[in-house]
GROMACS .gro file of C-alpha atoms in nm:
model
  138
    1UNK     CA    1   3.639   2.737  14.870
    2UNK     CA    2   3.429   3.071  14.919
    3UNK     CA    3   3.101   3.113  14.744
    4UNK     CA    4   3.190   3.343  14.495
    5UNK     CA    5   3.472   3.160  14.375
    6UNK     CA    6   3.226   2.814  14.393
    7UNK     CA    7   3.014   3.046  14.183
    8UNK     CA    8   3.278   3.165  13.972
    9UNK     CA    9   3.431   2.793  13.868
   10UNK     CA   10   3.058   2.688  13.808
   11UNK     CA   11   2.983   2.999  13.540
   12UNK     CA   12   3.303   2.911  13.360
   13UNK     CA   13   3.220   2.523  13.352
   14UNK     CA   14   2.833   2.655  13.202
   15UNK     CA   15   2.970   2.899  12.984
   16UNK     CA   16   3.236   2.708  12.829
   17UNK     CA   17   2.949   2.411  12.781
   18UNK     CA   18   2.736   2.658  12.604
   19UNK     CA   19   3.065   2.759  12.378
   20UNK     CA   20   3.077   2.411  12.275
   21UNK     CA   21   2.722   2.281  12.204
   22UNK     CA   22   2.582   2.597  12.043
   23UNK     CA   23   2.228   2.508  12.184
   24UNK     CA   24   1.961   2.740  12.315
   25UNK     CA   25   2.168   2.885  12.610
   26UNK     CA   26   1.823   2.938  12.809
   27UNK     CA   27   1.755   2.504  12.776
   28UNK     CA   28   2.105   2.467  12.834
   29UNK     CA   29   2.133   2.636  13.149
   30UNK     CA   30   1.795   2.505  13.320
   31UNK     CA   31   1.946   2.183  13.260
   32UNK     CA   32   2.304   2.314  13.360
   33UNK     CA   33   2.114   2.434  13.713
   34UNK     CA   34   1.960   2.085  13.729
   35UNK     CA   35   2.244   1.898  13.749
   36UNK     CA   36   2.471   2.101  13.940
   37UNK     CA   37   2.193   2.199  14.211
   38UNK     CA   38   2.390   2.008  14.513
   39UNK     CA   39   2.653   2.309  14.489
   40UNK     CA   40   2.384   2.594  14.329
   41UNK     CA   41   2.295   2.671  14.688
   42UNK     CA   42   2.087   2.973  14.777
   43UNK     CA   43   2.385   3.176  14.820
   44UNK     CA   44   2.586   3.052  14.560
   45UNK     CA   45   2.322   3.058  14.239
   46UNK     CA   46   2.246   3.404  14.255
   47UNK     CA   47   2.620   3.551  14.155
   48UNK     CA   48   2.596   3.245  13.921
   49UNK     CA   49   2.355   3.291  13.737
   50UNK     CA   50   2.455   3.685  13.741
   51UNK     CA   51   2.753   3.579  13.549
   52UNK     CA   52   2.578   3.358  13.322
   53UNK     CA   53   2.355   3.578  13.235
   54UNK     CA   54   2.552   3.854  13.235
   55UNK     CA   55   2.803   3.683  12.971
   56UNK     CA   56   2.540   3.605  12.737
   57UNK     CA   57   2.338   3.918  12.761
   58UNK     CA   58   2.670   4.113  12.708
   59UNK     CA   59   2.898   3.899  12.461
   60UNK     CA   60   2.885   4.086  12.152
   61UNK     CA   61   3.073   4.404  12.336
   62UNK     CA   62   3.282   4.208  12.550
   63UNK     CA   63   3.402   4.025  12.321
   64UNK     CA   64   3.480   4.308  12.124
   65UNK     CA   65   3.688   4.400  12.391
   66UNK     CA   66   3.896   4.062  12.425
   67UNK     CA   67   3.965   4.084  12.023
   68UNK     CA   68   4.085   4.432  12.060
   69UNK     CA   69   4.296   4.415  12.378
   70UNK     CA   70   4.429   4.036  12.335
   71UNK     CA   71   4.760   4.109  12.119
   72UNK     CA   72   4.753   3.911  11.837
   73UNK     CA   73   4.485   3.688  11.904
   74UNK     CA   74   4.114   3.635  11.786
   75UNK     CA   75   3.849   3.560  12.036
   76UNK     CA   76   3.794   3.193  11.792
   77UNK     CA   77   4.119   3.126  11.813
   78UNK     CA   78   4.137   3.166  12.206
   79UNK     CA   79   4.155   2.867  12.409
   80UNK     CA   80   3.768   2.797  12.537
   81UNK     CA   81   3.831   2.821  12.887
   82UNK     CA   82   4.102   3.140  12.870
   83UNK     CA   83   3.816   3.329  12.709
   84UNK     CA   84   3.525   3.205  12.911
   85UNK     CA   85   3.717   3.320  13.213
   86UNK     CA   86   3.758   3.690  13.085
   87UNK     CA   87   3.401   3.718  12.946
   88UNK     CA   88   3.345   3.706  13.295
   89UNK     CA   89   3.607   3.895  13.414
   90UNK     CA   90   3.479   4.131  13.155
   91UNK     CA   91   3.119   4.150  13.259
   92UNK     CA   92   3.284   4.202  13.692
   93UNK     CA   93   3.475   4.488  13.536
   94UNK     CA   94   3.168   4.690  13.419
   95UNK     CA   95   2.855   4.533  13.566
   96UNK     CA   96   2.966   4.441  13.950
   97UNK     CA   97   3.162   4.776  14.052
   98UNK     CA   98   3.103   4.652  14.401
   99UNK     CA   99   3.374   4.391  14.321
  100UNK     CA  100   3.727   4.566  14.271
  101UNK     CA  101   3.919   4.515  13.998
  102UNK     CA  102   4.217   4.345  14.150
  103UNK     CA  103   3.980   4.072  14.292
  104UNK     CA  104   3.817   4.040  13.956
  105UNK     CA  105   4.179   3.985  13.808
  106UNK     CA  106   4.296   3.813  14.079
  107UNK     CA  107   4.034   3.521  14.104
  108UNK     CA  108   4.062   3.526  13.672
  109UNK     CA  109   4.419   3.458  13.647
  110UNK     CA  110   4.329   3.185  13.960
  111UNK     CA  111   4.073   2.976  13.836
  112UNK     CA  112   4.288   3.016  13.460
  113UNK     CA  113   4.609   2.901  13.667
  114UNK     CA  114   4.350   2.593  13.734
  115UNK     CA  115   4.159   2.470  13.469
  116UNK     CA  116   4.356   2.642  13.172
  117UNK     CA  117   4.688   2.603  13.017
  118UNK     CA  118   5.047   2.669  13.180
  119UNK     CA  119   5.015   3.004  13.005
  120UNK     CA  120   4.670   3.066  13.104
  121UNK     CA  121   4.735   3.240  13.408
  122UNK     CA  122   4.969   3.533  13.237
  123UNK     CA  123   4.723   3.538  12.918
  124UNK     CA  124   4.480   3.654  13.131
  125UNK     CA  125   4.630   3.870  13.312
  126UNK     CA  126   4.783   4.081  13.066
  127UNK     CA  127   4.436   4.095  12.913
  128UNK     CA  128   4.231   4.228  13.174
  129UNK     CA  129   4.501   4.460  13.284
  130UNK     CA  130   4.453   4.625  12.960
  131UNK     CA  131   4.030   4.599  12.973
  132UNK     CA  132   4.005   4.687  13.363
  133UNK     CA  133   4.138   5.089  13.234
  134UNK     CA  134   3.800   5.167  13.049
  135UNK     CA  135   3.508   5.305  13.160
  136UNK     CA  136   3.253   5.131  13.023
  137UNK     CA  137   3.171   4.889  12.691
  138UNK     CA  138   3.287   5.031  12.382
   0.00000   0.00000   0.00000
C-alpha cells in the first residue's frame, strides 16, 4: 500500500472516530497519533494529519457542499464512513491542487469500495464528480 493511501485509510478511520465520540477533536487525535504511531511514519503523518486537520478546519463549507450536491440526501443521514471519505475528498479538491482530481476520486470511491457499503463506491463517485467542477468553497 503507498503512503498516501496508508495516510488516506488512517484520516478516514480518525475522522469517522471523531464523528462518533463528539470529543475535543484536538485530545482525540493526540491520542489517535498515539496509538496508531507504528504506521504514522515520518512520511506518512504529515498528509495525515493534513487531512485531519484539513477536515475539521474546513467542515462547515464542505459539508455544505456534500448536502447540496448529494441528491436527496442529508450529510446526518449519510453513512459515517461514505461522508468521512468525501470530507476528504472535499478538502484534496480545493486545498491539495497538486493532487488531480481523478486521483482524489479515484482513491475515494477505493477506500469507499473497502470499508463502506456495496453502494459506497458509486455514492461517492457521483458526488465528487459533481463537487470536483467548482472553483473553490461556496
Amino acid at each position: 500500500m503507498g503512503e498516501r493511501r496508508l495516510a488516506r485509510e488512517l484520516a478516514l478511520q480518525a475522522l469517522f472516530f471523531f464523528d462518533m465520540d463528539k470529543s475535543d477533536p484536538g485530545q482525540a487525535l493526540a491520542e489517535f497519533c498515539d496509538t496508531n504511531q507504528e504506521k504514522l511514519t515520518p512520511t506518512v503523518k504529515p498528509f495525515f494529519l493534513d487531512l485531519v486537520n484539513g477536515v475539521i478546519e474546513n467542515k462547515i463549507q464542505i459539508d455544505v457542499l456534500l448536502n447540496t450536491y448529494s441528491k436527496n440526501w442529508k450529510i446526518s443521514r449519510m453513512p459515517v464512513v461514505d461522508r468521512n471519505i468525501m470530507r476528504m475528498a472535499t478538502f484534496e479538491f480545493f486545498k491539495r491542487t497538486d493532487i488531480p482530481s481523478s486521483v482524489t476520486i479515484n482513491e475515494a470511491v477505493e477506500i469507499g469500495k473497502k470499508y463502506g457499503t456495496r453502494d459506497s463506491g458509486s455514492f461517492i463517485n457521483g458526488v465528487l464528480d459533481r463537487i470536483k467542477s467548482l472553483e473553490t468553497f461556496e
